[in-house]
Amino acid sequence: MRLPQARLDQVLDRFHQVEARMGAASDGAEIVRLSKEHAELKPVADAVQTLARARAEVEDLQAMASDPEMAAMAADELETLNARLPELEREVALLLAPRDADENASAVLEVRAGTGGDEAALFAGDLFRMYSRYAQGRGWRVEIDSTTEGEAGGYKEIIATVTGEGVFGRLKFESGVHRVQRVPATEAQGRIHTSAATVAVLPEVEDVEIEIHDKDIRIDTFRASGSGGQHVNKTDSAVRITHLPTGIVVTSSEKSQHVNRDKAMRNLRVRLYDMQRQAKDNARSDARKSQVGSGDRSERIRTYNFPQGRVTDHRIGLTLHSLPQILEGDIDPLLNALIAEDQAARLADLEAEFS
C-alpha cells in the first residue's frame, strides 16, 4: 500500500502541535488530555519518520546509481531498502488504520455454561482455567467477581475482572459460543456428547462517563451461596443491582457489602458501555461482512474436539491439533490468527479510504 504523503504529513503536524502545546499548557485537565494524545501519536509519528527517512534514502541511492563509481554499491543498498519498504509501509498503515479505542483496556470476562447440563458447567470451568493460565503467563491479574458453581464441578457462571495492559485487545475475539465434543466421565457407553459454554469479554474503561440515575436501579442484598464452610457468607452482604430500563442484572458477593455495591456499580457501567460498543460493532460488521470482531455473542465461534485432539475456529477456518496445550493456556496461536485477520480487514478499510 502506497500511503499518501499528505496523510503522513498530517500525522506529523498534529504530533508537533501536541508537543508544542504540552510545553505551554498550565491547566491540569488539558495536560492530561494532551499527554494521552501524545502517547497515542508518538508510535505513529516515530513509524512515519522512519518511513520518511527510508523513502528519502531510496531517492538518494537512485541518484547515486547514475554515478559509474557508486552504481554497484548503490544498487546493493537499494535492493535491500526496497525489500524493507513494504514492511515499513505496512507498519505505518496498521497504526493509521481505524483501531479499537479500548484496545489497551482491562476487561470483564464472563463464562457461562450453555446446553449440556453438568458437562457444560465442567467445560465452562475448563475455559475459565484456560483463560486464567493465559493471563498468568502474561502477567495479568485475575480477580473473581462472582461465581455459581455446577453441581458436578465447574461453573454455571463465573465473572472475573482481568487487569493488565492490552487485555481487551487480546481477548475480545473470544466472545461467542464455544462448543466441546467429548465423552463425559459419567457416560458408561463411551458416547461422545456435545456441550457448549458462552464467553463474553467486555472492556473495563475507567474514564467513560455512563450516567446512571437512582430511579433506574433496584438494589437487593442477599446471602451468597457457595460450596460450604468458609465460602458461605454469614451475613446478607452480597449485592444484586438491576438496571430497570435495560433489564441488566449484576451481582457481587465479597464479604463487604460496601465493596460489593461499588463492584456491582462498576460492572453495571461496564455492561452499559458494552451495549453502546455492540451497536457500533454490529454496524461495522454489517458494512464489512466480517464475522471476526462482529461482537455477536450468539455466534458459534470454536469447537474443542477431544477424541481428535483438535480445536477449530470457525470464523477463520483454522484447525490446530494441540488441544491439551490450548486448554493449558497456550492460546496465542488462535489469538494471533484472529488479530491478523482483523488487521487485514482494517488495512482493507484504509486502502478503500485512499483509493
Coordinates of N, CA, C and O in Angstrom, one line a residue, residues 4-5 22 39 42 47 81 103 115 182 194 213 245 282 338 355:
P4 N -0.3 8.0 1.0 CA -0.2 9.3 0.5 C 0.7 10.2 1.5 O 0.5 10.1 2.7
Q5 N 1.6 10.9 0.9 CA 2.5 11.8 1.7 C 1.7 12.8 2.5 O 2.1 13.1 3.7
M22 N 1.9 21.0 24.8 CA 2.2 20.4 26.1 C 3.2 21.3 26.9 O 3.1 21.4 28.1
A39 N 1.0 10.2 23.8 CA 1.3 8.8 24.0 C 0.8 8.0 22.8 O 1.4 7.0 22.4
K42 N 2.8 9.2 19.4 CA 4.2 9.0 19.3 C 4.6 7.8 18.5 O 5.5 7.9 17.6
A47 N 7.0 5.9 13.5 CA 7.0 5.0 12.4 C 7.0 5.8 11.1 O 7.6 5.4 10.1
L81 N 16.9 -1.9 0.7 CA 16.0 -1.0 1.2 C 14.6 -1.1 0.5 O 13.6 -1.0 1.2
E103 N -8.6 -0.9 23.0 CA -7.6 -1.9 22.7 C -6.7 -2.2 24.0 O -6.4 -3.4 24.3
T115 N -25.8 -25.3 26.7 CA -26.5 -26.6 26.6 C -25.6 -27.7 27.0 O -24.4 -27.7 26.7
R182 N -16.8 -34.4 23.6 CA -16.0 -35.3 24.3 C -16.9 -36.4 25.0 O -18.1 -36.2 25.1
T194 N -22.0 -33.5 23.0 CA -21.7 -32.1 22.6 C -22.3 -31.2 23.6 O -23.5 -31.2 23.8
H213 N -29.1 6.8 36.8 CA -29.9 7.5 37.7 C -30.4 6.6 38.8 O -30.7 5.4 38.5
P245 N -34.3 0.0 33.1 CA -34.5 0.3 31.6 C -34.0 -0.8 30.7 O -34.6 -1.0 29.7
N282 N -21.8 -4.0 15.5 CA -22.8 -4.6 14.6 C -22.9 -3.8 13.3 O -23.0 -4.3 12.2
L338 N -6.5 -14.6 14.7 CA -7.7 -13.8 14.7 C -7.3 -12.3 14.6 O -8.0 -11.5 13.9
S355 N -8.2 5.0 -1.9 CA -8.4 4.8 -3.3 C -9.4 5.7 -4.0 O -10.2 6.4 -3.3

